[in-house]
Amino acid sequence: MNKNSLKLLLISSPVGPLGPGLTGGVELTLRNVASDLVRRGHQVTIVATQGSTGWGMPLVEISGTVQTSAQTQARDTPIIIPPASVLAGFWDYARQVQFDYDLIVNFAYDWLPFYVTPFFSRPVAHLVSMGSISEAMDEIIEQVVMAFPGTVAVHSHAQAATFTFGDRCRCLGNGIDLSCYNFCPEPEPWLAWMGRISPEKGLEDAVAASHKTGIPLKIMGVLQNQDYWQQILRDYPKAPIDYLGFFSTSELQEHLRQCRGLLMTPRWVEAFGNVAIEALACGVPVIAYRRGGPAEIVEEGKTGFLVEPDSVAGLVEAINGLDRINRYTCRQQAEAKYSTQAMCDRVEQWLYTILMEWEKRT
Ligand code: HBI
């Protein structure tokens, strides 16, 4: 094996194709990590569902039935594998080609990749994209954590803390390609909210804050739950809100950079909160509930404000303090901690460590 040029098989989320944004944060992470690994001389192949983009990198498209999103599951939901499962297709393919690679990296939050890990003759690294959701997932992730120490990574300490075995997970943070985000020193008066429009993202609180302050709110992201969105429109008919749609990164940052601030209102433990570092990269301060990954990204009073979870009044108070934040500081923090290079340094070290441990065992 040539450590300066590892042969890596990256297996994506089975909930939908890479490109239209349905796989959320996983897509951004996978794309940025894969691109930077290639830049460093590693050979990367991406495995994803039919209809995905590989952004110019070698791509293997697997057809089959997509997996139900784990976010729809309760703690006792059993693991469901549908007929013609694309997830099963991903891992049968990986089994067949494993000897062409030094290491396999799993980006899916699913039971099967963890279950089959011991059957492989190559190390499998798992980057877990969300906090604890179900007993079955916790159990199977813990089995890999115990059998293959160091091979399971997360994005934040808050996310790790949702698992009983969190202290044995490697915390990698996240990173974005800062060259895609243009700093804006003089914003427009409006606020931004970005993310999948779905109950766990708490959009209604941001809309309530917009209604109370009268400050326009630009909403961007995949409209995943129509009923939820319609309910918000019925509850806040007079709020000055605009749903702009779902954008590629370059268009997204064009809207985002002009905003006075980004509101993050997660109802659940957001594993990381990519939108927070996207905002900082544009110089946009972040107002976030003190919950999950965003609470580790926002530096109180320096790059934004952390608010009592689920407190609309807290959001309003923070909005009134936005002018105290220096927008240059926001960009500087993104460059210091959340560039793709910084993230890929952490990923590369993680993979090298796994390979060293593997060689000791075999
Ligand atoms: N659900 N079953 C399943 N598998 C995933 O990989 C997955 C998911 N839900 C959401 C998701 N991945 C991504 O949006 C993460 O970025 C959160």
Coordinates of C-alpha atoms and ligand atoms in Angstrom, one line a residue:
M1 CA 0.0 0.0 0.0
N2 CA 1.2 3.5 -0.8
K3 CA 0.4 5.7 2.1
N4 CA 0.8 8.8 -0.1
S5 CA -1.8 7.5 -2.5
L6 CA -4.4 5.4 -0.7
K7 CA -7.1 3.6 -2.7
L8 CA -10.3 4.6 -1.0
L9 CA -13.9 3.4 -1.6
L10 CA -16.4 6.0 -0.3
I11 CA -19.9 4.7 0.2
S12 CA -22.6 7.3 0.4
S13 CA -26.0 7.6 2.0
P14 CA -28.7 5.2 0.5
V15 CA -31.6 7.6 1.0
G16 CA -31.2 9.2 -2.4
P17 CA -28.8 10.3 -5.2
L18 CA -25.9 12.7 -4.6
G19 CA -26.7 16.0 -6.2
P20 CA -30.3 17.1 -5.6
G21 CA -29.5 17.7 -1.9
L22 CA -31.7 14.9 -0.4
T23 CA -28.8 13.4 1.5
G24 CA -28.3 16.7 3.4
G25 CA -25.1 17.2 5.3
V26 CA -23.6 13.8 4.2
E27 CA -23.5 15.1 0.6
L28 CA -21.5 18.2 1.4
T29 CA -19.1 16.3 3.7
L30 CA -18.6 13.5 1.2
R31 CA -18.0 15.9 -1.7
N32 CA -15.6 18.1 0.2
V33 CA -13.6 15.2 1.8
A34 CA -13.5 13.2 -1.5
S35 CA -12.3 16.3 -3.5
D36 CA -9.5 17.1 -1.1
L37 CA -8.4 13.5 -0.8
V38 CA -8.0 13.5 -4.5
R39 CA -6.1 16.8 -4.4
R40 CA -3.7 15.2 -2.0
G41 CA -3.0 12.3 -4.4
H42 CA -5.3 9.6 -3.1
Q43 CA -7.4 7.5 -5.4
V44 CA -11.1 7.9 -4.6
T45 CA -14.1 6.0 -5.9
I46 CA -17.6 7.0 -4.8
V47 CA -20.5 4.5 -4.5
A48 CA -23.9 6.1 -4.6
T49 CA -27.5 5.5 -5.8
Q50 CA -28.5 5.6 -9.5
G51 CA -28.7 9.2 -10.8
S52 CA -26.0 10.6 -8.5
T53 CA -23.2 12.9 -9.5
G54 CA -19.6 12.2 -8.6
W55 CA -18.5 15.8 -9.3
G56 CA -16.0 14.5 -11.8
M57 CA -14.6 11.7 -9.5
P58 CA -14.9 8.0 -10.3
L59 CA -18.5 7.1 -9.5
V60 CA -20.2 3.7 -9.2
E61 CA -24.0 4.1 -9.4
I62 CA -26.1 1.3 -7.8
S63 CA -29.8 0.9 -8.6
G64 CA -32.4 -0.3 -6.1
T65 CA -34.9 0.8 -3.6
V66 CA -33.7 3.7 -1.5
Q67 CA -33.6 3.4 2.3
T68 CA -36.2 5.2 4.5
S69 CA -34.6 8.2 6.3
A70 CA -33.5 7.2 9.8
Q71 CA -34.9 10.6 11.0
T72 CA -38.4 9.1 10.5
Q73 CA -37.7 6.3 13.0
A74 CA -38.5 6.0 16.7
R75 CA -36.2 4.4 19.3
D76 CA -37.7 1.0 18.9
T77 CA -38.2 1.0 15.1
P78 CA -36.9 -2.3 13.7
I79 CA -34.3 -2.2 10.9
I80 CA -36.2 -2.3 7.6
I81 CA -34.6 -3.6 4.4
P82 CA -37.0 -3.2 1.4
P83 CA -37.0 -5.5 -1.6
A84 CA -34.2 -4.7 -4.1
S85 CA -32.5 -2.7 -1.4
V86 CA -29.9 -0.2 -2.8
L87 CA -28.1 -0.4 0.5
A88 CA -27.7 -4.1 0.1
G89 CA -26.5 -3.4 -3.4
F90 CA -23.9 -0.9 -2.1
W91 CA -22.4 -3.5 0.3
D92 CA -22.5 -6.5 -2.0
Y93 CA -20.6 -4.3 -4.6
A94 CA -18.1 -3.3 -1.8
R95 CA -17.6 -7.0 -0.9
Q96 CA -16.8 -7.9 -4.5
V97 CA -14.3 -5.1 -5.1
Q98 CA -12.8 -4.8 -1.6
F99 CA -9.3 -6.1 -2.6
D100 CA -8.9 -3.2 -5.1
Y101 CA -8.9 -0.8 -2.1
D102 CA -6.9 -0.1 1.0
L103 CA -9.9 1.1 3.0
I104 CA -13.6 1.6 2.7
V105 CA -15.3 4.7 4.2
N106 CA -19.0 4.4 5.1
F107 CA -21.1 7.7 5.1
A108 CA -24.5 6.0 5.7
Y109 CA -26.4 6.1 8.9
D110 CA -27.7 2.5 8.5
W111 CA -27.5 -0.8 10.2
L112 CA -26.2 -3.0 7.3
P113 CA -22.7 -1.3 6.8
F114 CA -21.9 -1.7 10.5
Y115 CA -23.2 -5.3 10.6
V116 CA -21.1 -6.5 7.6
T117 CA -17.9 -4.7 8.8
P118 CA -16.4 -7.8 10.5
F119 CA -17.0 -9.8 7.2
F120 CA -14.6 -7.6 5.2
S121 CA -10.9 -8.3 4.6
R122 CA -10.3 -4.6 4.4
P123 CA -10.8 -1.9 7.2
V124 CA -14.1 -0.1 7.1
A125 CA -14.2 3.4 8.5
H126 CA -17.6 4.9 9.5
L127 CA -18.4 8.6 9.6
V128 CA -21.6 8.8 11.6
S129 CA -23.8 11.7 10.3
M130 CA -26.4 12.0 13.1
G131 CA -26.8 11.5 16.9
S132 CA -28.5 8.6 18.5
I133 CA -31.9 7.8 16.9
S134 CA -32.8 4.1 17.6
E135 CA -31.8 1.2 19.8
A136 CA -30.9 -1.0 16.8
M137 CA -28.5 1.6 15.4
D138 CA -26.9 2.4 18.7
E139 CA -26.4 -1.3 19.3
I140 CA -24.8 -2.1 16.0
I141 CA -22.6 1.0 16.0
E142 CA -21.4 0.1 19.5
Q143 CA -20.5 -3.4 18.3
V144 CA -18.1 -1.8 15.7
V145 CA -16.8 0.7 18.3
M146 CA -15.9 -2.3 20.6
A147 CA -14.5 -4.6 17.9
F148 CA -12.7 -2.0 15.8
P149 CA -11.6 0.8 18.1
G150 CA -11.0 4.1 16.4
T151 CA -12.9 3.3 13.2
V152 CA -16.1 5.2 14.1
A153 CA -16.1 9.0 13.8
V154 CA -18.6 11.8 14.5
H155 CA -18.8 15.5 13.7
S156 CA -19.2 17.0 17.2
H157 CA -18.8 16.3 20.9
A158 CA -22.6 17.0 21.3
Q159 CA -23.4 14.3 18.8
A160 CA -21.0 11.9 20.4
A161 CA -22.6 12.5 23.8
T162 CA -25.9 11.2 22.5
F163 CA -24.3 7.7 22.4
T164 CA -23.3 5.8 25.5
F165 CA -20.1 5.0 23.7
G166 CA -19.5 8.6 22.5
D167 CA -16.2 8.9 24.3
R168 CA -14.8 6.2 22.0
C169 CA -15.8 8.0 18.8
R170 CA -13.3 10.2 17.0
C171 CA -14.5 13.8 16.6
L172 CA -13.7 15.2 13.2
G173 CA -15.8 18.4 13.1
N174 CA -16.5 19.3 9.4
G175 CA -15.3 21.5 6.6
I176 CA -16.3 23.3 3.5
D177 CA -14.6 24.7 0.4
L178 CA -14.2 28.3 1.5
S179 CA -13.3 29.4 -2.0
C180 CA -17.0 28.9 -2.8
Y181 CA -18.1 31.4 -0.2
N182 CA -17.6 35.2 -0.8
F183 CA -17.3 37.4 2.2
C184 CA -19.9 40.2 2.4
P185 CA -19.0 43.2 4.6
E186 CA -22.3 45.2 4.1
P187 CA -25.4 43.1 4.4
E188 CA -29.0 43.7 3.5
P189 CA -31.4 44.0 6.5
W190 CA -32.9 40.5 6.2
L191 CA -32.2 37.3 8.1
A192 CA -31.7 33.8 6.7
W193 CA -32.8 30.3 7.6
M194 CA -31.4 27.2 5.8
G195 CA -32.1 23.5 5.9
R196 CA -34.5 20.7 5.1
I197 CA -38.0 22.1 5.8
S198 CA -39.0 19.4 8.2
P199 CA -40.3 19.5 11.9
E200 CA -36.9 18.5 13.5
K201 CA -35.4 21.7 12.1
G202 CA -37.8 24.0 14.0
L203 CA -38.4 26.6 11.2
E204 CA -41.6 27.8 12.9
D205 CA -39.6 29.5 15.6
A206 CA -37.5 31.4 13.0
V207 CA -40.7 32.5 11.3
A208 CA -42.2 33.5 14.7
A209 CA -39.1 35.7 15.3
S210 CA -39.4 37.3 11.9
H211 CA -43.0 38.0 12.6
K212 CA -42.2 39.6 16.0
T213 CA -39.3 41.7 14.8
G214 CA -40.8 42.5 11.4
I215 CA -37.4 41.6 9.8
P216 CA -37.7 39.7 6.5
L217 CA -36.6 36.1 6.7
K218 CA -35.2 34.3 3.6
I219 CA -35.8 30.6 3.7
M220 CA -33.7 28.2 1.7
G221 CA -33.5 24.4 1.5
V222 CA -35.4 21.3 0.4
L223 CA -39.1 21.5 1.1
Q224 CA -39.2 18.0 2.5
N225 CA -42.5 18.2 4.5
Q226 CA -45.3 20.1 2.7
D227 CA -47.8 19.7 5.5
Y228 CA -45.4 21.2 8.0
W229 CA -44.7 24.1 5.7
Q230 CA -48.4 24.8 5.0
Q231 CA -49.0 24.7 8.8
I232 CA -46.4 27.4 9.3
L233 CA -48.0 29.6 6.6
R234 CA -51.4 29.2 8.3
D235 CA -49.9 30.0 11.7
Y236 CA -48.0 33.1 10.6
P237 CA -49.9 34.6 7.7
K238 CA -48.4 38.0 8.2
A239 CA -44.7 37.1 8.8
P240 CA -42.4 38.7 6.2
I241 CA -41.0 35.4 5.0
D242 CA -39.8 34.3 1.6
Y243 CA -39.2 30.7 0.6
L244 CA -36.4 31.0 -2.1
G245 CA -36.1 27.3 -2.8
F246 CA -33.2 24.8 -2.8
F247 CA -29.9 26.0 -4.3
S248 CA -26.5 24.7 -5.3
T249 CA -23.7 26.0 -3.0
S250 CA -22.8 28.9 -5.3
E251 CA -26.3 30.3 -5.6
L252 CA -27.0 29.5 -1.9
Q253 CA -24.1 31.6 -0.7
E254 CA -25.1 34.4 -3.0
H255 CA -28.3 34.8 -1.0
L256 CA -26.8 33.9 2.3
R257 CA -23.9 36.3 2.2
Q258 CA -26.2 39.3 2.0
C259 CA -28.0 38.5 5.2
R260 CA -27.5 40.2 8.6
G261 CA -27.6 36.9 10.4
L262 CA -28.5 33.2 10.1
L263 CA -31.1 31.7 12.5
M264 CA -30.6 28.0 13.5
T265 CA -33.5 26.5 15.4
P266 CA -32.9 22.7 15.6
R267 CA -35.4 20.7 17.7
W268 CA -33.0 17.8 17.8
V269 CA -29.3 17.4 18.4
E270 CA -27.9 18.6 15.1
A271 CA -24.8 16.4 14.6
F272 CA -22.8 19.4 13.3
G273 CA -24.7 22.1 11.5
N274 CA -23.0 22.7 8.1
V275 CA -25.1 25.7 7.5
A276 CA -23.4 27.4 10.5
I277 CA -20.0 27.2 8.9
E278 CA -21.4 28.2 5.5
A279 CA -22.7 31.4 7.1
L280 CA -19.5 32.1 8.9
A281 CA -17.6 31.7 5.6
C282 CA -19.7 34.5 4.2
G283 CA -19.2 36.7 7.3
V284 CA -22.7 36.1 8.4
P285 CA -23.2 35.8 12.2
V286 CA -25.1 32.8 13.5
I287 CA -27.9 32.8 16.1
A288 CA -28.4 29.2 17.2
Y289 CA -30.2 27.3 19.9
R290 CA -27.7 26.1 22.5
R291 CA -28.2 22.5 21.3
G292 CA -26.0 20.0 19.4
G293 CA -23.2 20.8 16.9
P294 CA -24.0 24.5 16.3
A295 CA -23.4 25.2 20.0
E296 CA -19.7 24.1 19.4
I297 CA -19.3 26.2 16.3
V298 CA -20.8 29.6 17.4
E299 CA -18.5 31.6 19.7
E300 CA -20.9 33.6 22.0
G301 CA -20.7 37.3 21.2
K302 CA -17.8 36.8 18.7
T303 CA -19.3 34.9 15.7
G304 CA -22.9 35.0 16.9
F305 CA -25.2 34.2 19.8
L306 CA -26.3 31.0 21.5
V307 CA -29.9 31.0 22.6
E308 CA -32.0 29.1 25.2
P309 CA -33.4 26.2 23.1
D310 CA -36.9 26.7 21.8
S311 CA -37.0 30.3 23.0
V312 CA -38.4 32.6 20.4
A313 CA -37.9 35.5 22.8
G314 CA -34.2 34.5 23.0
L315 CA -34.0 34.6 19.2
V316 CA -35.5 38.1 19.2
E317 CA -33.1 39.3 21.8
A318 CA -30.1 37.9 19.9
I319 CA -31.3 39.4 16.6
N320 CA -31.3 42.8 18.3
G321 CA -27.6 42.3 19.2
L322 CA -26.4 41.3 15.7
D323 CA -24.7 44.7 15.0
R324 CA -22.3 43.9 17.9
I325 CA -20.7 41.1 15.8
N326 CA -17.7 41.8 13.5
R327 CA -18.4 40.0 10.2
Y328 CA -14.7 39.7 9.5
T329 CA -14.3 37.6 12.7
C330 CA -16.9 35.2 11.4
R331 CA -14.9 34.6 8.2
Q332 CA -11.6 34.3 10.1
Q333 CA -13.1 31.6 12.3
A334 CA -14.3 29.6 9.3
E335 CA -10.8 29.8 7.8
A336 CA -9.1 28.8 11.0
K337 CA -11.2 25.7 11.8
Y338 CA -13.7 24.8 9.0
S339 CA -11.9 24.8 5.7
T340 CA -11.9 21.6 3.6
Q341 CA -8.2 21.4 4.1
A342 CA -8.5 21.5 8.0
M343 CA -11.3 18.9 7.8
C344 CA -9.3 16.7 5.4
D345 CA -6.2 16.8 7.6
R346 CA -8.4 15.4 10.3
V347 CA -9.9 12.7 8.0
E348 CA -6.5 11.7 6.6
Q349 CA -5.0 11.3 10.1
W350 CA -8.1 9.2 11.1
L351 CA -7.7 6.9 8.1
Y352 CA -3.9 6.5 8.6
T353 CA -4.5 5.6 12.2
I354 CA -7.1 3.0 11.2
L355 CA -4.7 1.5 8.7
M356 CA -1.8 1.3 11.2
E357 CA -4.1 -0.4 13.7
W358 CA -5.3 -2.8 11.0
E359 CA -1.7 -3.7 10.1
K360 CA -0.9 -4.5 13.7
R361 CA -3.9 -6.9 13.9
T362 CA -3.3 -8.7 10.6
Ligands
HBI1 N1 -31.3 7.9 6.8 N2 -31.3 5.5 6.7 C1 -30.7 6.7 6.6 N3 -29.4 6.7 6.1 C2 -28.6 7.8 6.0 O1 -27.5 7.7 5.6 C3 -29.2 9.1 6.2 C4 -30.6 9.0 6.7 N4 -31.2 10.2 7.0 C5 -30.5 11.5 6.8 C6 -29.2 11.4 6.3 N5 -28.6 10.2 6.1 C7 -28.4 12.7 5.9 O2 -29.3 13.7 5.7 C8 -27.5 13.1 7.0 O3 -26.7 14.2 6.4 C9 -28.2 13.7 8.2

